[in-house]
mmCIF file of C-alpha atoms and ligand atoms in Angstrom:
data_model
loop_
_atom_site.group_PDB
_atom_site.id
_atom_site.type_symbol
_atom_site.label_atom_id
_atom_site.label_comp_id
_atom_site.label_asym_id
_atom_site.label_seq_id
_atom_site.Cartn_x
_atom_site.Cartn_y
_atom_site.Cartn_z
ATOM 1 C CA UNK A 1 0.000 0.000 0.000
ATOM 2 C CA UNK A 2 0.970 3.525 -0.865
ATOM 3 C CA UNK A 3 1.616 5.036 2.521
ATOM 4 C CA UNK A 4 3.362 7.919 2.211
ATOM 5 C CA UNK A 5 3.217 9.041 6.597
ATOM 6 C CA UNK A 6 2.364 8.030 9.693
ATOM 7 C CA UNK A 7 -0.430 10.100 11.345
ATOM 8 C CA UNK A 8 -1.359 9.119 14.943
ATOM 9 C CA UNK A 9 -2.820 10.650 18.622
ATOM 10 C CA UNK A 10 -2.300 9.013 22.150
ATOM 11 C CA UNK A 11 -3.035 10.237 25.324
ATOM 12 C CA UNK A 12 -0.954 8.633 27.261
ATOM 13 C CA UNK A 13 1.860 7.243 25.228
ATOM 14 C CA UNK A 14 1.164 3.781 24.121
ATOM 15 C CA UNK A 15 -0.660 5.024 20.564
ATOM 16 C CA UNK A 16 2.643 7.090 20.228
ATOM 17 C CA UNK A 17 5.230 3.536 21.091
ATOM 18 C CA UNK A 18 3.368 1.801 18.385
ATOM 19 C CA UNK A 19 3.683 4.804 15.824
ATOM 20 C CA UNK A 20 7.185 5.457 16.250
ATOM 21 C CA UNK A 21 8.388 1.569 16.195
ATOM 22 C CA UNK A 22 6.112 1.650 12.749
ATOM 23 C CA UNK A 23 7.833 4.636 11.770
ATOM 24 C CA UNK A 24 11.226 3.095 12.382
ATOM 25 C CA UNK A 25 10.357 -0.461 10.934
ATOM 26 C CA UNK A 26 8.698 0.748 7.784
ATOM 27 C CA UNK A 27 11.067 4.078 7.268
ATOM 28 C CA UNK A 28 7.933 6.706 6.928
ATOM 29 C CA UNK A 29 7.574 9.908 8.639
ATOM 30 C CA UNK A 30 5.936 10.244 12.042
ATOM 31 C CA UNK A 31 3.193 12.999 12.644
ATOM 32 C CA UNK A 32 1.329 13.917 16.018
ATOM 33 C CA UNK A 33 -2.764 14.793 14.219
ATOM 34 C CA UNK A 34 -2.449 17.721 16.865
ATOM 35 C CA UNK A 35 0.773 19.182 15.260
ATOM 36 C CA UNK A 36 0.700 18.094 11.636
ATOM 37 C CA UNK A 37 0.136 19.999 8.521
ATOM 38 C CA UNK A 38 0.541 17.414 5.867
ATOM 39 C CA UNK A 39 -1.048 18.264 2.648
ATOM 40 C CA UNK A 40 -4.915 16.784 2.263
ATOM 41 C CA UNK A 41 -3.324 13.887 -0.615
ATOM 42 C CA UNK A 42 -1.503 12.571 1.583
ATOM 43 C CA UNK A 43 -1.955 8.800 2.237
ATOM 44 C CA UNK A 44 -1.621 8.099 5.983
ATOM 45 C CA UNK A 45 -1.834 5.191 7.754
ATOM 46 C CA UNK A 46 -3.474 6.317 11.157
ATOM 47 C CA UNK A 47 -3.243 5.016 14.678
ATOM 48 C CA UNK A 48 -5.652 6.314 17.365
ATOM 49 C CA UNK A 49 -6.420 4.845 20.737
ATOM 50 C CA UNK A 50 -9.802 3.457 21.690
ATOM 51 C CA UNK A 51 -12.257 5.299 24.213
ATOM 52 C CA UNK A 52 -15.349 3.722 24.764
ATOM 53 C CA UNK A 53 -15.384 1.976 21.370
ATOM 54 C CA UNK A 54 -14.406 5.196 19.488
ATOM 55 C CA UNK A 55 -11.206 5.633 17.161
ATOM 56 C CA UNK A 56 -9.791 8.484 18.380
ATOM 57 C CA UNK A 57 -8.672 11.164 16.101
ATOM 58 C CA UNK A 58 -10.257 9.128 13.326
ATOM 59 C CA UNK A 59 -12.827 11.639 12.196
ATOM 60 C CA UNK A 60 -10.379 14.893 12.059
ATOM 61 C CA UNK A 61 -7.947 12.651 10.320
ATOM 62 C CA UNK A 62 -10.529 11.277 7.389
ATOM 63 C CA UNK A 63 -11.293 14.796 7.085
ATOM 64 C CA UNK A 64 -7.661 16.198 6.502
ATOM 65 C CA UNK A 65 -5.984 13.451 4.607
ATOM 66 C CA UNK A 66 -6.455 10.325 2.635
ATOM 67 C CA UNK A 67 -6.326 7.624 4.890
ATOM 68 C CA UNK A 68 -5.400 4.314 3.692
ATOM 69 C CA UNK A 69 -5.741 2.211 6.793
ATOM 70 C CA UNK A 70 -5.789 2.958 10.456
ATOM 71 C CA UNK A 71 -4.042 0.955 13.829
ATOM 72 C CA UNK A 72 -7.073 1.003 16.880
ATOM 73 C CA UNK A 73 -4.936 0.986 20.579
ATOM 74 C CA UNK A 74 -6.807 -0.579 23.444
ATOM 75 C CA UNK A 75 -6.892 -2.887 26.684
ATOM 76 C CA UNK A 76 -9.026 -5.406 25.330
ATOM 77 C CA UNK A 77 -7.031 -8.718 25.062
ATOM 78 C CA UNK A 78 -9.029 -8.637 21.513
ATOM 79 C CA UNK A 79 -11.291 -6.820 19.484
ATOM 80 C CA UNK A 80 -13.858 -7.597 16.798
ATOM 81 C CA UNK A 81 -12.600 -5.306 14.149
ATOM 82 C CA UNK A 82 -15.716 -5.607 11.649
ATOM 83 C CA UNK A 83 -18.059 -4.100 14.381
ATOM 84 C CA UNK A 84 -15.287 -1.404 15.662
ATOM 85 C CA UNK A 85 -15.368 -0.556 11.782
ATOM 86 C CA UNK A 86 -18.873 -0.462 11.696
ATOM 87 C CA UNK A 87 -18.975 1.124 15.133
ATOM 88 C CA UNK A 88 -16.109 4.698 13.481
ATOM 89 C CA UNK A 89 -18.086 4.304 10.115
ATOM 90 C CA UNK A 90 -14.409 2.853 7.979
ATOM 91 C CA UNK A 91 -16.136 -0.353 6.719
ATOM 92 C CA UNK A 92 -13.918 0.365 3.091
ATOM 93 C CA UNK A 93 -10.681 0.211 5.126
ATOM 94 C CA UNK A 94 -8.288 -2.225 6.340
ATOM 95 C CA UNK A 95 -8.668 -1.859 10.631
ATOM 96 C CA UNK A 96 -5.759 -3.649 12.892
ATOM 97 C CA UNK A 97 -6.294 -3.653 16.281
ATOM 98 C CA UNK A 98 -2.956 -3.073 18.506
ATOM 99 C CA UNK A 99 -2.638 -4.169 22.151
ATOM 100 C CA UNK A 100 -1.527 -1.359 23.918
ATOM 101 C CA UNK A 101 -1.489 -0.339 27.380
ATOM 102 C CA UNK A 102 -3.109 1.235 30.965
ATOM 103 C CA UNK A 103 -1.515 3.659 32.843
ATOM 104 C CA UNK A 104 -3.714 5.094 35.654
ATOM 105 C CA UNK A 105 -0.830 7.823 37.250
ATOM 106 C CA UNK A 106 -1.331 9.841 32.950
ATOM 107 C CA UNK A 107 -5.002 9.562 32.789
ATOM 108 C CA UNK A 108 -7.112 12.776 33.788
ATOM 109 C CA UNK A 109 -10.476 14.610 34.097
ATOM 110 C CA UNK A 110 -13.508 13.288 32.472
ATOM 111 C CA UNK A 111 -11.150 10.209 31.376
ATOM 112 C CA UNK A 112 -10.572 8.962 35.299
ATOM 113 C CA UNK A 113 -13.719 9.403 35.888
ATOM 114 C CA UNK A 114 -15.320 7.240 32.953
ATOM 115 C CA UNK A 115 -12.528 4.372 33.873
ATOM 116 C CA UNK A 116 -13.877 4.864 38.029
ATOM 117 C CA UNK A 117 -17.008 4.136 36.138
ATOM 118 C CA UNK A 118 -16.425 1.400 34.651
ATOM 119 C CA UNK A 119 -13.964 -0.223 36.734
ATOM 120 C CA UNK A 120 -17.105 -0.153 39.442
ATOM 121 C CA UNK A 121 -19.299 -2.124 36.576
ATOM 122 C CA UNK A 122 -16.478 -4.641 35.750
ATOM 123 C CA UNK A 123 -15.794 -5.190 39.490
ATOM 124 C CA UNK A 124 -19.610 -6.899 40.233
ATOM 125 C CA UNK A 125 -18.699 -9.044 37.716
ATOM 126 C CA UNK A 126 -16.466 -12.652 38.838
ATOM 127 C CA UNK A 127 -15.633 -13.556 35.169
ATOM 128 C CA UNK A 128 -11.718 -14.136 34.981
ATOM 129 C CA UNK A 129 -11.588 -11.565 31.699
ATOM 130 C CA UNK A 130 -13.500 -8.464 33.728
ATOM 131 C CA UNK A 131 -11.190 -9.295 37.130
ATOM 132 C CA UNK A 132 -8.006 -9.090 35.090
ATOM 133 C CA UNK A 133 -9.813 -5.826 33.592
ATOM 134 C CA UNK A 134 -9.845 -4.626 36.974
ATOM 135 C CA UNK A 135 -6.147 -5.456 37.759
ATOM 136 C CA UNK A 136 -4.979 -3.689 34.962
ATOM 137 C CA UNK A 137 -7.316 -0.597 35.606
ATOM 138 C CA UNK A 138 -6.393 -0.465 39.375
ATOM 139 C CA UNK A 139 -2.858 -0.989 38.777
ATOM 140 C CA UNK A 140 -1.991 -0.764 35.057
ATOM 141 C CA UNK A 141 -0.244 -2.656 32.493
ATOM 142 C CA UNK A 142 1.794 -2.416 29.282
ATOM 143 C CA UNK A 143 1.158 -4.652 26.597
ATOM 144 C CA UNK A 144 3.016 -3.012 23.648
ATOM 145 C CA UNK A 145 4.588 -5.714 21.946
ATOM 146 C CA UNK A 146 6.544 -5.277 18.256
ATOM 147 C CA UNK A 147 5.494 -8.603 17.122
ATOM 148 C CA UNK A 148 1.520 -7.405 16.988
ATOM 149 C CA UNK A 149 2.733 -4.765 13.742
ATOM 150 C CA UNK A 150 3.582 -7.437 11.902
ATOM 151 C CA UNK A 151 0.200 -7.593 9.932
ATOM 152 C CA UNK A 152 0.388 -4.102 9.509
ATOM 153 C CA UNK A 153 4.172 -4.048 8.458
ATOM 154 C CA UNK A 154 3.348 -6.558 6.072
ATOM 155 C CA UNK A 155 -0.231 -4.535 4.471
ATOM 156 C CA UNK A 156 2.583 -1.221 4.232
ATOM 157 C CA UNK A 157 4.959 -3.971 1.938
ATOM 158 C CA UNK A 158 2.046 -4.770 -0.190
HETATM 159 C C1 LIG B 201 -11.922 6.769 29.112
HETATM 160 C C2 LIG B 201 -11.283 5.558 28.470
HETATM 161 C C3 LIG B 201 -12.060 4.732 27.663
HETATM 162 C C4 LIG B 201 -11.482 3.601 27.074
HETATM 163 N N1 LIG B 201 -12.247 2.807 26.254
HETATM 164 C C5 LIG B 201 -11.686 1.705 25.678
HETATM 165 C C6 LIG B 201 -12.447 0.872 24.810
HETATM 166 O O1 LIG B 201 -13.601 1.130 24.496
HETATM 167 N N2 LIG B 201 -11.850 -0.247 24.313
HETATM 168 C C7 LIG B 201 -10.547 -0.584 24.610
HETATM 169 O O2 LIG B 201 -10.057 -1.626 24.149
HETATM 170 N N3 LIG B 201 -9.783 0.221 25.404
HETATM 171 C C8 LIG B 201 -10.331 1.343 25.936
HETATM 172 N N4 LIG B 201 -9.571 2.175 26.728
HETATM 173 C C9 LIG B 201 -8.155 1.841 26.949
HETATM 174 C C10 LIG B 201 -7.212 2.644 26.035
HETATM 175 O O3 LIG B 201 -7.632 2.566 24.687
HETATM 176 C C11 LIG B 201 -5.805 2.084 26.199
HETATM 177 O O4 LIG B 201 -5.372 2.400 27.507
HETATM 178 C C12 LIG B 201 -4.831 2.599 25.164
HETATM 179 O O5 LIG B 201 -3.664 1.832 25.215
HETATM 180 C C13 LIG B 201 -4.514 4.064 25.384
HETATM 181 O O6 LIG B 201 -3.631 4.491 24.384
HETATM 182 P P1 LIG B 201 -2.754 5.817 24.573
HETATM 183 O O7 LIG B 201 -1.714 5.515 25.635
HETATM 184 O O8 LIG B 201 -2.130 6.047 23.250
HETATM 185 O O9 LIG B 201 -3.646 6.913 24.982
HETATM 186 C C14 LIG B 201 -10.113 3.299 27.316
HETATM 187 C C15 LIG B 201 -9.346 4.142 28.133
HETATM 188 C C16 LIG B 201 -9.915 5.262 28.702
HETATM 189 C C17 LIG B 201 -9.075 6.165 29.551
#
């Protein structure tokens, strides 16, 4: 695919490991969305993190560049990419979902108090998949992990 920059937003860092190890690995140029003036031709791949099953940065980016195909960041041990592609309205594009990370200490204002709400809904719950939700909300986790780009390393060779 004809990627010509990377194009990505994190909030608190593990959107922005995953961007600049792509970056590196595929030799492309690394933008912050919040700082970049690339011209509206440009073909970006895009990486934003999840928030309550939302792409963020998604929408601003669609409506600045061309985006080829776009990286989703979150905790869940897995996603079902055809419904978070349904869910951001990107059916036509190629959706990897990345692995990323918690990290309670960086997150703030109406964030913390969306995670207090749903670490209070997970906690009633005695699967093993919401308890290890809670462990990583109460005391976070990093999950970032090279080896997950490799589909999307491979989709940039195409
Ligand atoms: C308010 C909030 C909502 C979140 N919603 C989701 C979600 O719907 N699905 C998911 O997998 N992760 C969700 N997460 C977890 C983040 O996507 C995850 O921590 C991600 O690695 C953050 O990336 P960043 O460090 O680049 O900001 C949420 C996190 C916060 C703070």
């Amino acid at each position: 695919m004809k990627v010509s920059a990377i194009v990505y937003t994190s909030n608190t860092g593990f959107t922005a490991q995953y961007a600049t190890l792509l970056a590196h690995q595929a030799g492309l140029p690394l933008h912050r969305l919040e700082e970049c003036d690339l011209s509206r031709d440009t073909q970006v791949l895009f990486l934003g993190w999840l928030c309550a099953g939302k792409i963020q940065g998604l929408k601003q980016a669609m409506g600045r560049f061309q985006v080829a195909g776009i990286c989703a960041v979150g905790m869940g041990p897995e996603a079902d990419t055809t419904k978070l592609a349904r869910d951001n309205r990107c059916e036509r594009l190629p959706l990897f979902y990345l692995l990323g990370g918690y990290a309670p200490a960086r997150i703030k204002g109406r964030y913390k108090m969306m995670m207090a709400m749903m670490k209070a809904i997970l906690s009633r719950k005695t699967d093993r998949a919401s308890q290890k939700a809670v462990e990583a909300i109460t005391r976070g986790a990093d999950w970032v992990d090279a080896a997950q780009l490799a589909p999307v390393l491979d989709w940039l060779g195409e």
